[in-house]
């Protein structure tokens, strides 16, 4: 048997703080793509896994969804968190495989269809205007993440679910704790306790709403999930709560990170900002480039169902692989000048939404929110610059900027 390839550079993928230092992270990932595209990571606190860093290998694994399953380890967490999640029986869409995944995904699919997105367009435009007006009223300075980027997508996804507006602040806190539990500033207590407590609090909250939606269906997405039937049976309590949790968190933090990271990129690349401002028809391409540039979902995991190979490296049945989307989206073999921010980049085959059967359910909504927000902001912008040091959150799953202090002048 050949020796497993071990490269210390791959350990960054199990280090939440690495994602706060882009130079360190991308330096390590660039070296891995060149020298050890499939490398074993075996570090304290985590179960071992293989780091996959090439775009082509990640695409191949995503396509082979029966050979590489989501269950039982869809996301990189500590061994303790892995065991706790398994014991709690949590099963969101990202934990499921075919055929169950297809049936459960179908419950919400119509809510994210092109037709549904079109119907939502006016509402999102109004919200974008509201938040750009808030920027104007803030007097030319703000922490863009905390005052704008976390609230705008939260408002969209919570309205879609049918959560009462008075509860939005509580949902913001819980979603940030759930995906931000590697970051000291966003934590609630010790990380493992905290993630479980946040999840239990979210479950308890939605349990109350579920009862009311079942008694009085409202026509919101939350009500659709509460009243869904599979083979004539409602979803179990855990599956129902898990569904709300994945939509609430995935529909919020990823888009928030993309919008704030996009604004930062446009500040740091004024030529691209002016190009886009002068031709808003470029917004669809610019949106894709922002999503590639930010890559808010850093990685997903898969587990080999049988012995196989990736990039000629043997992977045994039961071993896990980490699909580094951050690395794939800077792969020199997949992108021309991957470290260049180019709002006119075409083609742009980024993997920020995943690929294949697990392609992000809310991709259309995320694209629309970024597009509508920047379409509202840019024409009103006289000037914009950093007003302090941007700060990234520590994470191994979903994340981006947690602070973006800016100074600007708006019409």
Coordinates of N, CA and C in Angstrom, one line a residue, residues 36-267:
X36 N 0.6 18.8 -3.6 CA -0.1 17.7 -2.9 C -1.6 18.0 -2.9
X37 N -2.2 17.8 -4.2 CA -3.6 18.2 -4.3 C -4.6 17.3 -3.5
X38 N -4.1 16.2 -3.1 CA -4.9 15.3 -2.2 C -4.0 15.0 -1.0
X39 N -4.3 15.6 0.2 CA -3.3 15.4 1.3 C -4.1 15.1 2.6
X40 N -3.5 14.1 3.3 CA -4.1 13.7 4.6 C -4.0 14.7 5.7
X41 N -5.1 15.1 6.4 CA -5.0 16.0 7.5 C -5.4 15.2 8.8
X42 N -4.5 15.1 9.7 CA -4.7 14.4 11.0 C -4.2 15.2 12.1
X43 N -5.1 16.0 12.7 CA -4.7 17.0 13.7 C -5.5 16.8 14.9
X44 N -5.0 17.3 16.1 CA -5.8 17.1 17.3 C -7.2 17.7 17.2
X45 N -8.2 17.1 17.9 CA -9.6 17.6 18.0 C -10.4 17.2 16.8
X46 N -9.8 16.9 15.7 CA -10.6 16.5 14.5 C -10.4 15.1 14.1
X47 N -11.5 14.4 13.5 CA -11.3 13.1 12.9 C -10.5 13.4 11.6
X48 N -9.6 12.4 11.2 CA -8.8 12.7 10.0 C -9.6 12.8 8.8
X49 N -9.1 13.5 7.8 CA -9.8 13.7 6.5 C -8.7 13.9 5.4
X50 N -9.1 13.8 4.2 CA -8.3 14.1 3.0 C -8.7 15.5 2.5
X51 N -7.7 16.3 2.3 CA -8.0 17.7 1.8 C -7.9 17.6 0.2
X52 N -9.0 18.0 -0.4 CA -9.0 18.0 -1.9 C -9.0 19.5 -2.3
X53 N -8.0 19.9 -3.1 CA -7.8 21.3 -3.4 C -7.9 21.7 -4.9
X54 N -8.0 20.7 -5.8 CA -8.1 21.0 -7.2 C -9.6 21.1 -7.7
X55 N -9.9 22.1 -8.5 CA -11.3 22.3 -9.0 C -11.8 21.0 -9.7
X56 N -11.0 20.4 -10.6 CA -11.4 19.2 -11.4 C -11.7 18.1 -10.4
X57 N -10.9 17.9 -9.4 CA -11.2 16.7 -8.5 C -12.5 17.0 -7.7
X58 N -12.7 18.2 -7.3 CA -13.9 18.5 -6.5 C -15.1 18.3 -7.4
X59 N -15.1 18.8 -8.6 CA -16.2 18.6 -9.5 C -16.5 17.1 -9.7
X60 N -15.4 16.3 -9.8 CA -15.6 14.8 -10.0 C -16.3 14.2 -8.8
X61 N -15.9 14.6 -7.6 CA -16.5 14.1 -6.4 C -17.9 14.5 -6.3
X62 N -18.2 15.8 -6.6 CA -19.6 16.2 -6.5 C -20.5 15.5 -7.5
X63 N -20.0 15.1 -8.7 CA -20.8 14.3 -9.6 C -21.0 12.9 -9.1
X64 N -20.1 12.4 -8.4 CA -20.2 11.0 -8.0 C -20.9 10.9 -6.6
X65 N -22.1 11.3 -6.6 CA -22.8 11.5 -5.3 C -23.2 10.2 -4.6
X66 N -23.1 9.1 -5.4 CA -23.4 7.8 -4.7 C -22.1 7.2 -4.1
X67 N -21.0 7.5 -4.8 CA -19.7 7.0 -4.3 C -19.2 7.8 -3.1
X68 N -19.5 9.2 -3.2 CA -19.1 10.1 -2.1 C -20.4 10.6 -1.5
X69 N -20.7 10.2 -0.3 CA -22.0 10.5 0.4 C -21.8 11.7 1.3
X70 N -22.9 12.4 1.5 CA -23.0 13.5 2.5 C -23.0 13.0 3.9
X71 N -23.8 12.0 4.1 CA -23.9 11.4 5.5 C -22.7 10.5 5.7
X72 N -22.1 10.4 6.9 CA -22.5 11.1 8.1 C -21.8 12.4 8.5
X73 N -21.0 12.9 7.5 CA -20.1 14.0 7.9 C -20.1 15.1 6.8
X74 N -21.1 15.9 6.7 CA -21.2 16.8 5.6 C -20.4 18.1 5.8
X75 N -20.0 18.4 7.1 CA -19.3 19.7 7.4 C -18.1 19.4 8.3
X76 N -17.0 20.1 8.1 CA -15.9 19.9 9.0 C -16.2 20.5 10.4
X77 N -16.3 19.6 11.4 CA -16.4 20.1 12.8 C -15.5 19.3 13.7
X78 N -15.3 19.7 14.9 CA -14.4 18.9 15.8 C -15.1 17.5 16.0
X79 N -14.3 16.6 16.4 CA -14.8 15.2 16.6 C -15.9 15.2 17.7
X80 N -15.8 16.1 18.7 CA -16.8 16.2 19.7 C -18.1 16.7 19.1
X81 N -18.0 17.7 18.3 CA -19.2 18.2 17.6 C -19.9 17.2 16.7
X82 N -19.0 16.4 15.9 CA -19.5 15.4 15.0 C -20.3 14.4 15.8
X83 N -19.8 14.0 17.0 CA -20.5 13.0 17.8 C -21.8 13.5 18.4
X84 N -21.8 14.8 18.8 CA -23.0 15.4 19.4 C -24.1 15.5 18.4
X85 N -23.7 15.9 17.1 CA -24.7 16.1 16.1 C -25.3 14.8 15.7
X86 N -24.5 13.7 15.7 CA -25.0 12.4 15.3 C -26.0 11.9 16.4
X87 N -25.6 12.2 17.7 CA -26.5 11.8 18.8 C -27.8 12.5 18.8
X88 N -27.8 13.8 18.4 CA -29.0 14.6 18.4 C -29.9 14.3 17.2
X89 N -29.4 13.5 16.2 CA -30.2 13.1 15.1 C -30.5 14.2 14.1
X90 N -29.6 15.2 14.1 CA -29.9 16.4 13.2 C -29.7 16.0 11.7
X91 N -30.7 16.2 10.9 CA -30.6 15.9 9.4 C -31.1 17.0 8.6
X92 N -30.2 17.8 8.2 CA -30.7 18.9 7.2 C -30.5 18.4 5.8
X93 N -30.8 19.2 4.8 CA -30.6 18.8 3.4 C -29.1 18.4 3.2
X94 N -28.2 19.1 3.8 CA -26.8 18.8 3.6 C -26.3 17.5 4.2
X95 N -27.1 16.9 5.1 CA -26.8 15.6 5.6 C -27.4 14.5 4.8
X96 N -28.3 14.8 3.9 CA -29.0 13.7 3.2 C -28.4 13.3 1.9
X97 N -28.7 12.0 1.5 CA -28.3 11.5 0.2 C -29.5 11.1 -0.5
X98 N -29.3 10.7 -1.8 CA -30.4 10.2 -2.6 C -30.9 8.9 -2.1
X99 N -32.2 8.5 -2.2 CA -33.3 9.3 -2.8 C -34.0 10.3 -1.8
X100 N -33.6 10.2 -0.5 CA -34.3 11.0 0.5 C -34.1 12.5 0.2
X101 N -32.8 12.8 -0.2 CA -32.5 14.2 -0.4 C -33.4 14.9 -1.4
X102 N -33.6 14.1 -2.5 CA -34.4 14.7 -3.6 C -35.9 15.0 -3.2
X103 N -36.4 14.1 -2.4 CA -37.8 14.2 -1.9 C -38.0 15.4 -1.0
X104 N -37.0 15.5 0.0 CA -37.1 16.5 1.0 C -36.8 17.9 0.4
X105 N -35.8 17.9 -0.6 CA -35.5 19.2 -1.2 C -36.7 19.7 -2.0
X106 N -37.5 18.8 -2.6 CA -38.6 19.2 -3.4 C -39.6 20.0 -2.7
X107 N -39.7 19.9 -1.3 CA -40.7 20.6 -0.5 C -40.5 22.1 -0.7
X108 N -39.3 22.6 -0.7 CA -39.1 24.0 -0.8 C -38.6 24.5 -2.2
X109 N -38.4 23.6 -3.1 CA -37.8 23.9 -4.4 C -38.6 25.0 -5.1
X110 N -39.9 24.9 -5.1 CA -40.7 25.9 -5.9 C -40.5 27.3 -5.3
X111 N -40.2 27.5 -4.0 CA -40.0 28.8 -3.4 C -38.7 29.5 -4.0
X112 N -37.8 28.7 -4.6 CA -36.6 29.2 -5.1 C -36.5 29.1 -6.6
X113 N -37.6 28.8 -7.2 CA -37.6 28.7 -8.7 C -37.5 30.1 -9.4
X114 N -37.1 30.1 -10.6 CA -37.0 31.4 -11.3 C -38.3 32.2 -11.3
X115 N -39.4 31.5 -11.4 CA -40.7 32.2 -11.3 C -40.9 32.9 -9.9
X116 N -40.6 32.1 -8.9 CA -40.7 32.7 -7.5 C -39.7 33.9 -7.3
X117 N -38.5 33.7 -7.9 CA -37.5 34.8 -7.7 C -38.1 36.1 -8.4
X118 N -38.7 35.9 -9.6 CA -39.2 37.1 -10.3 C -40.3 37.8 -9.4
X119 N -41.1 37.0 -8.8 CA -42.2 37.6 -8.0 C -41.6 38.3 -6.8
X120 N -40.4 37.8 -6.3 CA -39.8 38.5 -5.1 C -39.0 39.7 -5.5
X121 N -38.7 39.9 -6.7 CA -37.8 41.0 -7.2 C -38.2 42.3 -6.6
X122 N -39.4 42.7 -6.7 CA -39.8 44.1 -6.3 C -39.6 44.3 -4.8
X123 N -39.9 43.2 -4.1 CA -39.7 43.3 -2.6 C -38.3 43.5 -2.2
X124 N -37.4 42.7 -2.9 CA -36.0 42.8 -2.6 C -35.4 44.2 -3.0
X125 N -35.9 44.7 -4.2 CA -35.5 46.1 -4.6 C -35.9 47.1 -3.5
X126 N -37.1 47.0 -3.0 CA -37.5 47.9 -1.9 C -36.6 47.8 -0.7
X127 N -36.3 46.6 -0.3 CA -35.4 46.4 0.8 C -34.0 46.9 0.6
X128 N -33.5 46.7 -0.6 CA -32.2 47.3 -1.0 C -32.2 48.8 -0.8
X129 N -33.3 49.4 -1.3 CA -33.4 50.9 -1.2 C -33.4 51.3 0.3
X130 N -34.2 50.5 1.1 CA -34.3 50.8 2.5 C -32.9 50.8 3.1
X131 N -32.0 49.8 2.8 CA -30.7 49.7 3.5 C -29.7 50.7 2.9
X132 N -29.8 51.1 1.6 CA -28.9 52.1 1.1 C -29.4 53.5 1.7
X133 N -30.7 53.7 1.9 CA -31.1 54.9 2.6 C -30.6 55.0 4.0
X134 N -30.5 53.8 4.7 CA -30.0 53.7 6.0 C -28.5 54.1 6.0
X135 N -27.8 53.7 5.0 CA -26.4 54.1 4.9 C -26.3 55.6 4.7
X136 N -27.2 56.2 3.9 CA -27.2 57.7 3.7 C -27.5 58.4 5.0
X137 N -28.4 57.8 5.8 CA -28.8 58.5 7.0 C -27.8 58.3 8.1
X138 N -26.9 57.3 8.0 CA -25.8 57.1 9.0 C -24.8 58.2 8.9
X139 N -24.8 59.1 7.9 CA -23.9 60.2 7.9 C -22.5 60.0 7.4
X140 N -22.4 59.0 6.5 CA -21.2 58.9 5.7 C -20.1 57.9 6.3
X141 N -20.5 57.3 7.4 CA -19.6 56.3 8.0 C -20.4 55.2 8.6
X142 N -19.9 53.9 8.5 CA -20.6 52.8 9.2 C -19.7 51.6 9.2
X143 N -20.0 50.6 10.0 CA -19.5 49.3 9.9 C -20.4 48.6 8.9
X144 N -20.1 48.4 7.7 CA -21.0 48.0 6.7 C -21.5 46.6 7.0
X145 N -20.7 45.7 7.6 CA -21.2 44.4 7.9 C -22.3 44.4 9.0
X146 N -22.0 45.1 10.1 CA -22.9 45.0 11.2 C -24.2 45.8 11.0
X147 N -24.0 46.9 10.2 CA -25.2 47.8 10.1 C -26.0 47.6 8.8
X148 N -25.4 46.9 7.8 CA -26.1 46.7 6.6 C -26.1 45.3 6.1
X149 N -24.9 44.7 5.9 CA -24.8 43.4 5.3 C -25.5 42.2 6.0
X150 N -25.5 42.3 7.4 CA -26.1 41.1 8.1 C -27.6 41.3 8.1
X151 N -28.1 42.5 8.0 CA -29.5 42.8 8.2 C -30.4 42.6 6.9
X152 N -29.8 43.0 5.8 CA -30.6 43.0 4.5 C -31.0 41.6 4.1
X153 N -30.0 40.6 4.0 CA -30.4 39.2 3.7 C -31.2 38.5 4.8
X154 N -31.0 38.9 6.0 CA -31.7 38.3 7.1 C -33.2 38.7 6.9
X155 N -33.5 40.0 6.6 CA -34.8 40.4 6.4 C -35.5 39.7 5.3
X156 N -34.7 39.4 4.2 CA -35.3 38.7 3.0 C -35.7 37.3 3.4
X157 N -34.7 36.5 4.0 CA -35.0 35.1 4.3 C -36.0 34.9 5.4
X158 N -36.0 35.8 6.4 CA -37.0 35.6 7.5 C -38.4 36.0 7.0
X159 N -38.5 37.0 6.1 CA -39.8 37.3 5.5 C -40.3 36.2 4.7
X160 N -39.4 35.5 3.9 CA -39.8 34.4 3.1 C -40.3 33.2 4.0
X161 N -39.6 33.0 5.1 CA -40.0 31.9 6.0 C -41.3 32.2 6.7
X162 N -41.6 33.5 6.9 CA -42.8 33.9 7.6 C -42.6 34.2 9.1
X163 N -41.3 34.4 9.5 CA -41.0 34.7 10.9 C -41.4 36.2 11.2
X164 N -42.1 36.4 12.3 CA -42.5 37.8 12.6 C -41.3 38.7 12.8
X165 N -41.5 40.0 12.2 CA -40.3 40.9 12.2 C -39.8 41.2 13.6
X166 N -40.6 41.2 14.6 CA -40.1 41.4 16.0 C -39.0 40.4 16.4
X167 N -39.0 39.2 15.8 CA -38.1 38.2 16.2 C -36.8 38.1 15.3
X168 N -36.7 39.0 14.3 CA -35.5 39.1 13.5 C -34.2 39.2 14.3
X169 N -34.1 40.1 15.3 CA -32.9 40.2 16.0 C -32.4 38.9 16.7
X170 N -33.4 38.2 17.2 CA -33.1 36.9 17.9 C -32.6 35.9 16.9
X171 N -33.2 35.9 15.7 CA -32.8 35.0 14.6 C -31.4 35.3 14.1
X172 N -31.1 36.6 14.1 CA -29.7 37.1 13.7 C -28.7 36.5 14.6
X173 N -29.0 36.7 15.9 CA -28.0 36.2 16.9 C -27.8 34.7 16.8
X174 N -28.9 33.9 16.7 CA -28.8 32.5 16.6 C -28.1 32.0 15.4
X175 N -28.4 32.6 14.2 CA -27.7 32.1 13.0 C -26.3 32.4 13.0
X176 N -25.9 33.6 13.6 CA -24.5 33.9 13.7 C -23.8 33.0 14.7
X177 N -24.4 32.6 15.8 CA -23.8 31.6 16.7 C -23.7 30.3 16.1
X178 N -24.6 29.9 15.3 CA -24.6 28.5 14.7 C -23.4 28.4 13.7
X179 N -23.2 29.4 12.8 CA -22.2 29.2 11.8 C -20.9 29.9 12.3
X180 N -21.0 30.8 13.3 CA -19.8 31.5 13.7 C -19.2 31.0 15.0
X181 N -19.4 29.8 15.3 CA -19.0 29.3 16.7 C -17.5 29.0 16.8
X182 N -16.8 29.2 15.7 CA -15.3 29.1 15.8 C -14.7 30.5 16.1
X183 N -15.5 31.5 16.0 CA -15.0 32.9 16.2 C -15.3 33.4 17.6
X184 N -14.2 33.8 18.4 CA -14.4 34.1 19.8 C -15.4 35.3 19.9
X185 N -15.4 36.2 19.0 CA -16.3 37.4 19.1 C -17.8 37.0 19.0
X186 N -18.1 35.9 18.2 CA -19.4 35.5 17.9 C -19.9 34.4 18.8
X187 N -19.0 33.9 19.6 CA -19.4 32.7 20.5 C -20.4 33.1 21.6
X188 N -21.0 32.1 22.1 CA -22.0 32.3 23.2 C -21.3 31.8 24.5
X189 N -20.6 30.7 24.4 CA -19.9 30.1 25.6 C -18.8 29.3 25.0
X190 N -18.6 28.1 25.6 CA -17.6 27.2 25.0 C -18.2 26.7 23.6
X191 N -17.3 26.6 22.6 CA -17.9 26.3 21.2 C -18.8 25.2 21.1
X192 N -18.5 24.0 21.7 CA -19.4 22.8 21.5 C -20.7 23.0 22.2
X193 N -20.7 23.5 23.5 CA -21.9 23.8 24.2 C -22.8 24.8 23.4
X194 N -22.0 25.8 23.0 CA -22.7 27.0 22.4 C -23.5 26.6 21.1
X195 N -22.8 25.8 20.3 CA -23.5 25.4 19.0 C -24.7 24.6 19.3
X196 N -24.6 23.7 20.3 CA -25.8 22.9 20.6 C -26.9 23.7 21.3
X197 N -26.5 24.7 22.2 CA -27.5 25.5 22.8 C -28.2 26.4 21.8
X198 N -27.4 27.0 20.8 CA -28.0 27.8 19.8 C -29.0 27.0 19.0
X199 N -28.6 25.8 18.6 CA -29.5 24.9 17.8 C -30.8 24.6 18.6
X200 N -30.6 24.2 19.9 CA -31.8 23.9 20.7 C -32.7 25.1 20.8
X201 N -32.1 26.3 21.0 CA -33.0 27.5 21.1 C -33.7 27.7 19.8
X202 N -33.0 27.6 18.7 CA -33.7 27.8 17.4 C -34.8 26.7 17.2
X203 N -34.5 25.5 17.6 CA -35.5 24.4 17.4 C -36.7 24.7 18.3
X204 N -36.5 25.2 19.5 CA -37.6 25.5 20.4 C -38.5 26.6 19.8
X205 N -37.8 27.6 19.3 CA -38.5 28.7 18.7 C -39.4 28.3 17.5
X206 N -38.8 27.5 16.6 CA -39.5 27.0 15.4 C -40.6 26.0 15.8
X207 N -40.4 25.3 16.9 CA -41.4 24.3 17.3 C -42.8 25.1 17.6
X208 N -42.6 26.2 18.3 CA -43.8 27.0 18.6 C -44.4 27.5 17.3
X209 N -43.6 28.0 16.4 CA -44.2 28.5 15.1 C -44.8 27.4 14.3
X210 N -44.2 26.2 14.3 CA -44.8 25.0 13.6 C -46.2 24.7 14.0
X211 N -46.4 24.7 15.3 CA -47.7 24.4 15.9 C -48.7 25.4 15.3
X212 N -48.3 26.7 15.3 CA -49.3 27.7 14.8 C -49.5 27.6 13.3
X213 N -48.4 27.3 12.6 CA -48.6 27.1 11.1 C -49.5 25.9 10.8
X214 N -49.4 24.9 11.6 CA -50.2 23.7 11.3 C -51.7 23.9 11.6
X215 N -51.9 24.8 12.6 CA -53.3 25.1 13.0 C -53.8 26.1 12.0
X216 N -53.0 27.1 11.6 CA -53.4 28.2 10.7 C -52.4 28.4 9.6
X217 N -52.4 27.6 8.5 CA -51.4 27.7 7.4 C -51.5 29.1 6.9
X218 N -50.3 29.7 6.6 CA -50.2 31.1 6.2 C -49.7 31.3 4.8
X219 N -49.3 30.3 4.1 CA -48.8 30.5 2.7 C -47.3 30.9 2.6
X220 N -46.6 31.0 3.8 CA -45.2 31.3 3.8 C -44.4 30.0 3.6
X221 N -43.1 30.2 3.3 CA -42.2 29.0 3.2 C -42.3 28.1 4.5
X222 N -42.2 28.8 5.6 CA -42.3 28.1 6.9 C -43.5 27.2 7.0
X223 N -44.6 27.8 6.6 CA -45.9 27.1 6.7 C -45.9 25.9 5.7
X224 N -45.3 26.1 4.5 CA -45.2 25.0 3.5 C -44.4 23.8 4.1
X225 N -43.3 24.1 4.8 CA -42.5 23.1 5.4 C -43.3 22.4 6.6
X226 N -43.9 23.2 7.4 CA -44.7 22.6 8.5 C -45.8 21.7 8.1
X227 N -46.4 22.0 6.9 CA -47.5 21.2 6.5 C -47.2 20.2 5.4
X228 N -45.9 20.0 5.1 CA -45.4 19.1 4.0 C -45.7 17.7 4.4
X229 N -46.0 16.9 3.4 CA -46.2 15.4 3.6 C -45.3 14.6 2.7
X230 N -44.7 13.6 3.2 CA -43.9 12.6 2.4 C -44.6 11.3 2.6
X231 N -45.0 10.7 1.6 CA -45.8 9.4 1.7 C -47.0 9.5 2.7
X232 N -47.6 10.7 2.6 CA -48.8 10.9 3.5 C -48.5 11.3 4.9
X233 N -47.2 11.3 5.3 CA -46.8 11.6 6.7 C -46.1 12.9 6.8
X234 N -46.4 13.7 7.8 CA -45.6 15.0 8.0 C -44.2 14.6 8.4
X235 N -43.3 15.6 8.1 CA -41.9 15.4 8.5 C -41.8 15.3 10.1
X236 N -40.8 14.5 10.5 CA -40.6 14.4 12.0 C -40.3 15.8 12.5
X237 N -40.4 15.9 13.9 CA -40.0 17.2 14.5 C -38.6 17.6 14.2
X238 N -37.7 16.6 14.3 CA -36.3 16.9 14.0 C -36.1 17.3 12.6
X239 N -36.7 16.6 11.7 CA -36.5 17.0 10.2 C -37.1 18.3 9.9
X240 N -38.3 18.6 10.5 CA -38.9 19.9 10.3 C -38.0 21.1 10.8
X241 N -37.6 20.9 12.0 CA -36.7 22.0 12.6 C -35.4 22.1 11.9
X242 N -34.9 20.9 11.4 CA -33.6 21.0 10.7 C -33.8 21.7 9.4
X243 N -35.0 21.6 8.8 CA -35.2 22.3 7.5 C -35.2 23.8 7.7
X244 N -35.9 24.3 8.8 CA -35.9 25.7 9.1 C -34.5 26.2 9.3
X245 N -33.7 25.4 10.1 CA -32.4 25.8 10.5 C -31.5 26.0 9.3
X246 N -31.6 25.1 8.3 CA -30.7 25.2 7.2 C -31.1 26.4 6.3
X247 N -32.3 26.6 6.2 CA -32.8 27.8 5.3 C -32.4 29.1 6.0
X248 N -32.7 29.1 7.3 CA -32.4 30.4 8.1 C -30.9 30.7 8.1
X249 N -30.1 29.7 8.3 CA -28.6 30.0 8.4 C -28.0 30.1 7.0
X250 N -28.3 29.2 6.1 CA -27.7 29.2 4.7 C -28.2 30.4 3.9
X251 N -29.5 30.8 4.2 CA -30.0 31.9 3.4 C -29.6 33.3 3.9
X252 N -28.9 33.3 5.1 CA -28.5 34.5 5.6 C -27.0 34.8 5.6
X253 N -26.2 33.9 6.3 CA -24.8 34.2 6.4 C -24.0 34.3 5.1
X254 N -24.4 33.3 4.2 CA -23.6 33.3 3.0 C -23.8 34.6 2.1
X255 N -25.1 35.0 2.1 CA -25.4 36.2 1.3 C -24.8 37.5 1.9
X256 N -24.9 37.5 3.3 CA -24.3 38.6 4.0 C -22.8 38.7 3.7
X257 N -22.1 37.6 3.8 CA -20.6 37.6 3.5 C -20.4 38.0 2.0
X258 N -21.2 37.5 1.1 CA -21.0 37.9 -0.3 C -21.1 39.4 -0.5
X259 N -22.2 40.0 0.1 CA -22.4 41.4 -0.2 C -21.3 42.2 0.5
X260 N -20.9 41.9 1.7 CA -19.9 42.7 2.3 C -18.5 42.5 1.7
X261 N -18.2 41.2 1.3 CA -17.0 41.0 0.6 C -17.0 41.6 -0.8
X262 N -18.1 41.7 -1.4 CA -18.2 42.3 -2.7 C -18.0 43.8 -2.6
X263 N -18.6 44.5 -1.6 CA -18.3 45.9 -1.4 C -16.9 46.2 -1.1
X264 N -16.2 45.3 -0.3 CA -14.8 45.5 0.0 C -14.0 45.4 -1.4
X265 N -14.3 44.3 -2.2 CA -13.6 44.1 -3.4 C -13.7 45.4 -4.3
X266 N -14.9 45.9 -4.4 CA -15.2 47.1 -5.2 C -14.4 48.4 -4.7
X267 N -14.3 48.4 -3.4 CA -13.5 49.5 -2.8 C -12.0 49.4 -3.1

